[in-house]
XYZ file of C-alpha atoms in Angstrom:
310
model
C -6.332 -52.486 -24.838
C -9.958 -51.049 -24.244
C -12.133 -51.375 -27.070
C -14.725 -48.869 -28.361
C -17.449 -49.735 -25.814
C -15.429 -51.093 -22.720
C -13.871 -47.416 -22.194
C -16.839 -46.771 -19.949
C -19.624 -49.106 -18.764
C -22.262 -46.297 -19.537
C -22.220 -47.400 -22.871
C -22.627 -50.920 -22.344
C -25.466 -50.292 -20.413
C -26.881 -47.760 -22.303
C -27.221 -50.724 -25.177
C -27.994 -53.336 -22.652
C -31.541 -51.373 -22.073
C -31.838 -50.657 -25.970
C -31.152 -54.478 -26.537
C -34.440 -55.323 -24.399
C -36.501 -53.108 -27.046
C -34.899 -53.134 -30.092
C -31.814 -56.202 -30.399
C -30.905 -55.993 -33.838
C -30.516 -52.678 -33.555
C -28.903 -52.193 -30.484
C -26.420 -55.156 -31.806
C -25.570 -52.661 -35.273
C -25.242 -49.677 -33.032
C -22.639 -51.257 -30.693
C -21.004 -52.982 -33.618
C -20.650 -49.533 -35.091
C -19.635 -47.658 -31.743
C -16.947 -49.971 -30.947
C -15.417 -48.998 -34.614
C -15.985 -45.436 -34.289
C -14.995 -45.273 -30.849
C -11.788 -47.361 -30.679
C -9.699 -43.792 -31.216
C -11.371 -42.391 -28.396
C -10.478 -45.886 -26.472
C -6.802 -45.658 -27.387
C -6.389 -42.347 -26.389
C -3.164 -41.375 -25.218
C -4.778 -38.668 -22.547
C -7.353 -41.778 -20.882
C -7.857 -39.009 -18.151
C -9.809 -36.818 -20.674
C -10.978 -39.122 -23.265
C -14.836 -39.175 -21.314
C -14.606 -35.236 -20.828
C -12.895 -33.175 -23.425
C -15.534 -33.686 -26.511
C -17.994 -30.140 -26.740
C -20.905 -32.447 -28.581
C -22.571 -32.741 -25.126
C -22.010 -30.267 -22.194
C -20.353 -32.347 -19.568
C -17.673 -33.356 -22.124
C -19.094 -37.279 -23.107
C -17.560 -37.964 -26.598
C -21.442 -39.736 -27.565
C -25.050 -39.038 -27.730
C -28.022 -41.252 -27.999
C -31.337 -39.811 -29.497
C -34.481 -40.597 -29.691
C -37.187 -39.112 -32.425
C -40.935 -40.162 -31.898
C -40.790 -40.665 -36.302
C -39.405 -43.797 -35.532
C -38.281 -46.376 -33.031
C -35.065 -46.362 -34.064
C -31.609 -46.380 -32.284
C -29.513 -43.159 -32.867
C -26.278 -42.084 -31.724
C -23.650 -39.091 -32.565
C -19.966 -39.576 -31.748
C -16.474 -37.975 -31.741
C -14.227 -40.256 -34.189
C -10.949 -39.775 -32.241
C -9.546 -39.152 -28.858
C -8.530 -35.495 -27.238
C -5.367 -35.513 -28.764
C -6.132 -35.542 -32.957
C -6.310 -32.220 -34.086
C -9.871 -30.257 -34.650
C -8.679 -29.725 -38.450
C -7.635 -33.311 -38.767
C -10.864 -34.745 -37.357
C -12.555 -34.216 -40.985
C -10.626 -37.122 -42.882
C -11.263 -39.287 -39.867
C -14.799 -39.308 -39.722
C -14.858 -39.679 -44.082
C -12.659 -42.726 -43.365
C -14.846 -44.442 -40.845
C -17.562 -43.647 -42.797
C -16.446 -45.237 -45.354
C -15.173 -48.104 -42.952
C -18.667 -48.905 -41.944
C -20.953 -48.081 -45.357
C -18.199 -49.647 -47.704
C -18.847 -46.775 -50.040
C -17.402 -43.390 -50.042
C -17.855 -40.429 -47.979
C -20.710 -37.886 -48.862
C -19.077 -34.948 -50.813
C -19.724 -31.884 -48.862
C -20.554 -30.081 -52.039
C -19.855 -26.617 -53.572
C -18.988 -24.094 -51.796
C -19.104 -25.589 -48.327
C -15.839 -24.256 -46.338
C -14.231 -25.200 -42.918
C -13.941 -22.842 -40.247
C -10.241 -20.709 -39.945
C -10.350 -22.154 -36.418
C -12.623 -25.105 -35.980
C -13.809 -25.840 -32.482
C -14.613 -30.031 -33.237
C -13.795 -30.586 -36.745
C -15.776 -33.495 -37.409
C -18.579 -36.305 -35.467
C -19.929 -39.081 -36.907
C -23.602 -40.430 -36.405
C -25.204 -43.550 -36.876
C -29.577 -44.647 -37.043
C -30.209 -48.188 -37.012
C -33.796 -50.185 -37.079
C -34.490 -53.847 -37.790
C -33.779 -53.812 -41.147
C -30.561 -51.230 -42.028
C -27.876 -49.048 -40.800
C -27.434 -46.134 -42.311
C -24.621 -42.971 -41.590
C -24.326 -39.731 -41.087
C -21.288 -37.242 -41.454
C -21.028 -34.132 -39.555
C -18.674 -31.468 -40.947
C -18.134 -28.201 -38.984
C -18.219 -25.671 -41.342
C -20.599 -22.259 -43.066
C -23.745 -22.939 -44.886
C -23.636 -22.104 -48.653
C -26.886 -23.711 -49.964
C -29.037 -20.928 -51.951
C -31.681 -20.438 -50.067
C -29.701 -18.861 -47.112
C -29.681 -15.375 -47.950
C -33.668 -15.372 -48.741
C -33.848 -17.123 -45.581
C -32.172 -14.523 -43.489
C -33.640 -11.417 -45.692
C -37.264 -13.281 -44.380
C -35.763 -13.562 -40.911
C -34.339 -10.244 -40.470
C -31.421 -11.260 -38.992
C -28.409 -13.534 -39.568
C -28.037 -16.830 -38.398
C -24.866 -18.309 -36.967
C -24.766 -21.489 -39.299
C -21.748 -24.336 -36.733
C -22.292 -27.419 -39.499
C -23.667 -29.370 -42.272
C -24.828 -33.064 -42.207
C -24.157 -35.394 -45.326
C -25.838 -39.260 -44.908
C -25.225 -39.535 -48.721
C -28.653 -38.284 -49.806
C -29.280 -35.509 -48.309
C -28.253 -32.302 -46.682
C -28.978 -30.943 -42.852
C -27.542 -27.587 -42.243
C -27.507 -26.377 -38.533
C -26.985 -23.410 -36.871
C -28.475 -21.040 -33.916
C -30.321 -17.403 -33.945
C -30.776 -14.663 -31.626
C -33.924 -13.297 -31.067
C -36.581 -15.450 -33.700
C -40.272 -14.617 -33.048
C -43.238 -16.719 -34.093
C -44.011 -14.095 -37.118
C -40.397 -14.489 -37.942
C -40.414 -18.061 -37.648
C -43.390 -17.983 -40.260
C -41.832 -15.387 -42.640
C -38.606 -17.923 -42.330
C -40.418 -20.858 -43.254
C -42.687 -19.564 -45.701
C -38.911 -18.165 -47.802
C -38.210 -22.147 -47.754
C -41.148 -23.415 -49.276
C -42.158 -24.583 -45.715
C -45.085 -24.395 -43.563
C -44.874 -23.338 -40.135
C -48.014 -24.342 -38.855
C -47.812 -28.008 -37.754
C -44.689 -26.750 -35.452
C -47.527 -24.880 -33.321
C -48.814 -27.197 -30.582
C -45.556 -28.730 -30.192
C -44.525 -26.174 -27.595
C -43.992 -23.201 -29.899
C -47.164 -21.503 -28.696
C -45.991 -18.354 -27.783
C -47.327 -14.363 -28.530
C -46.438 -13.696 -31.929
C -43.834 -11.005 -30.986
C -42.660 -12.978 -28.331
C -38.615 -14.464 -28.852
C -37.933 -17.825 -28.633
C -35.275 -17.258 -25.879
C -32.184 -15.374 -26.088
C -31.147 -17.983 -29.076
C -32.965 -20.786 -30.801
C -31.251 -23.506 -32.430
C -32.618 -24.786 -35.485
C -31.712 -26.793 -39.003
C -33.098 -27.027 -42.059
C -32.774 -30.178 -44.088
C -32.867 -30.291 -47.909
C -32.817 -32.734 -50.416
C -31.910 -32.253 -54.590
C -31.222 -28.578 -53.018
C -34.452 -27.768 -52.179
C -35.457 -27.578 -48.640
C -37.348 -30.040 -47.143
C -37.530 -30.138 -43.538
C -37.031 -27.621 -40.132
C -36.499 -28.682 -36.979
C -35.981 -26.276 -33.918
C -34.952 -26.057 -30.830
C -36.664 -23.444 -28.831
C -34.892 -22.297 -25.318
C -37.921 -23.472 -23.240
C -37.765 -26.426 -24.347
C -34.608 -26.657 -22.739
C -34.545 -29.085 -20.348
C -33.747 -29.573 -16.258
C -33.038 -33.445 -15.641
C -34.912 -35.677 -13.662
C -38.151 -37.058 -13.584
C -40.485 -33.939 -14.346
C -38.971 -33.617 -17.159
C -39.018 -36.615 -19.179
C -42.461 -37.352 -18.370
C -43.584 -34.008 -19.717
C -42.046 -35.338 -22.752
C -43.518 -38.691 -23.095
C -46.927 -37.110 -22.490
C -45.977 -35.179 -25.918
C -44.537 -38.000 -27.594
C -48.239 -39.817 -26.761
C -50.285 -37.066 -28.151
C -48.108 -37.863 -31.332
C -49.121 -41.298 -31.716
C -45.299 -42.762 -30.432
C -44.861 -45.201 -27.856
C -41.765 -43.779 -27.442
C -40.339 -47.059 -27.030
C -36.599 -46.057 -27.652
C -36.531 -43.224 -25.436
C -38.279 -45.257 -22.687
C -35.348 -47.882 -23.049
C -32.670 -44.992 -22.607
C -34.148 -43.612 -19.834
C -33.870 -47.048 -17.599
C -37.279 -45.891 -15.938
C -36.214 -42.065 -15.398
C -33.483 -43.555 -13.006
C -30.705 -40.681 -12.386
C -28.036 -42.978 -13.107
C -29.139 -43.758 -16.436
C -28.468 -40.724 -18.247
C -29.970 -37.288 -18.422
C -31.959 -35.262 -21.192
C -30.369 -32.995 -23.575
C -32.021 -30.788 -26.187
C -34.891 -31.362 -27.256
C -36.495 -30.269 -30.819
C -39.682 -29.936 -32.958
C -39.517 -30.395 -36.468
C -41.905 -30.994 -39.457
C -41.482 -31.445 -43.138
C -43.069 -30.323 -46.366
C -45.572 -32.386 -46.758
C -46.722 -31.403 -42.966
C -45.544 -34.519 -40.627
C -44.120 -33.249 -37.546
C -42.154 -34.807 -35.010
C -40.126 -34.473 -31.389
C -37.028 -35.539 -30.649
C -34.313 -35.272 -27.719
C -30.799 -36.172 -27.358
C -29.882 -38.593 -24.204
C -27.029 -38.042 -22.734
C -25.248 -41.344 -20.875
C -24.127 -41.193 -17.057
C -25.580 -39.762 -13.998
C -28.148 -36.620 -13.709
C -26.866 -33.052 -13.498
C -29.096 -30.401 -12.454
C -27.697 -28.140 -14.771
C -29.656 -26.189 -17.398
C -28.849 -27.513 -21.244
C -26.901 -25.217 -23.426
C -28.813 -24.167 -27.001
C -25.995 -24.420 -29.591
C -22.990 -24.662 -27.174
């Protein structure tokens, strides 16, 4: 039988580069991706198990990520194979969590609610440096935190909220908007207690009545309820891969201080068969600290355009 990793080779590799970098940490991400990944493995449709997940847009059922905060290793995951139910996918991810913390699952808290017809149920992500592991749990489901409604009176519109993030602290609530201009962005920000202004340079410097696309991804991260974070998603900032591309973004990452180490590491030297971009965010918190951060996406380039909160 395959195990978590040995499904597909693009894994091993993808560590294999990591491990050059950052070893302990590429050794606690593959210990926990062969765990959370030995459903997907197993499956009994091994045709589709590398295609049918919708966390990345070809289909892969994992996603690295790099964020120049840190150098450390970051994946996402789906926690079982094609066949498992959307609507069972929940309890599977709180048991692997579990599985790998050895405490229990995050509540999702008050008020949170599935979906009538959920899409993926449930993923599972994982950060790991030098010194800990620690675990996130995706649920698909509406936002209910109290700030929401200010937050969309401030908008103007309503936001289309896909999932909530527990790691057991703290709350990330994601979701996607149609039309948000720099003045709304502001107005947004300023309803959370947040400051726009150290998003700006960060390739959000657009006319202030000027969309961010057709929709913008975004979430907003809170902790004790309050907010505490935004990170964005802008549709420029999508991203064509190859070569262009990435270096446009370590250029960025160097004007932030990062040696963008990690990201280096998955992109094997910008080589197509290494993986491809995905989407790639600003964020800042509170206190002002900003940040970038991409997804990266294992196997071979496509020339394809990414999707913003497919």
């Amino acid at each position: 039988m395959e195990t978590g990793l040995s499904f597909d080779p693009r894994l091993e590799a993808v560590l294999a580069r990591l491990a050059e970098v950052e070893p302990a940490a590429a050794a606690a991400a593959g210990g926990a991706l062969a765990a959370v990944l030995e459903g997907v493995a197993a499956s009994a449709w091994p045709e589709v198990a590398r295609r049918f997940s919708c966390l990345t847009d070809d289909g892969y059922p994992v996603e690295f990520a790099w964020s120049s905060r840190d150098e450390a290793v970051r994946w996402t995951a789906e926690v079982a194979g094609p066949e498992a139910e959307a609507a069972a996918r929940p309890a599977l991810a709180r048991a692997l969590f579990s599985r790998l913390t050895g405490g229990p699952a995050p509540d999702p808290g008050p008020g949170w609610r599935p979906p009538p017809a959920p899409r993926f149920g449930a993923w599972l992500g994982g950060r790991h440096d030098a010194e800990a592991s620690r675990y996130k749990l995706y649920l698909e489901g509406a936002c209910a935190a109290d700030w929401k409604e200010p937050l969309e009176t401030a908008l103007g519109r309503r936001a289309t909220w896909r999932m909530t993030g527990h790691d057991g602290v703290g709350l990330e609530h994601y979701g996607r908007i149609t039309g948000l201009t720099r003045w709304g962005l502001a107005r947004g920000c300023a309803a959370l207690g947040l400051d726009a202004g150290p998003l700006f340079g960060l390739g959000l410097d657009r006319d202030h009545d000027e969309p961010f696309g057709h929709v913008c991804g975004f979430s907003i991260a809170e902790t004790g309820g309050k907010p505490s974070a935004i990170t964005l998603f802008p549709a420029w900032l999508r991203v064509r891969s190859g070569p262009d591309a990435l270096s446009r973004l370590l250029s960025a990452a160097a004007a932030l201080g990062s040696p963008a180490t990690v990201l280096r590491a998955l992109a094997g030297g910008g080589a197509p068969d290494c993986g491809r971009l995905g989407l790639v965010g600003v964020g800042c918190t509170a206190d002002g600290r900003r940040w970038l951060q991409a997804g990266w996406r294992p196997g071979a380039a496509r020339p394809a355009v990414q999707r913003i909160g497919s």
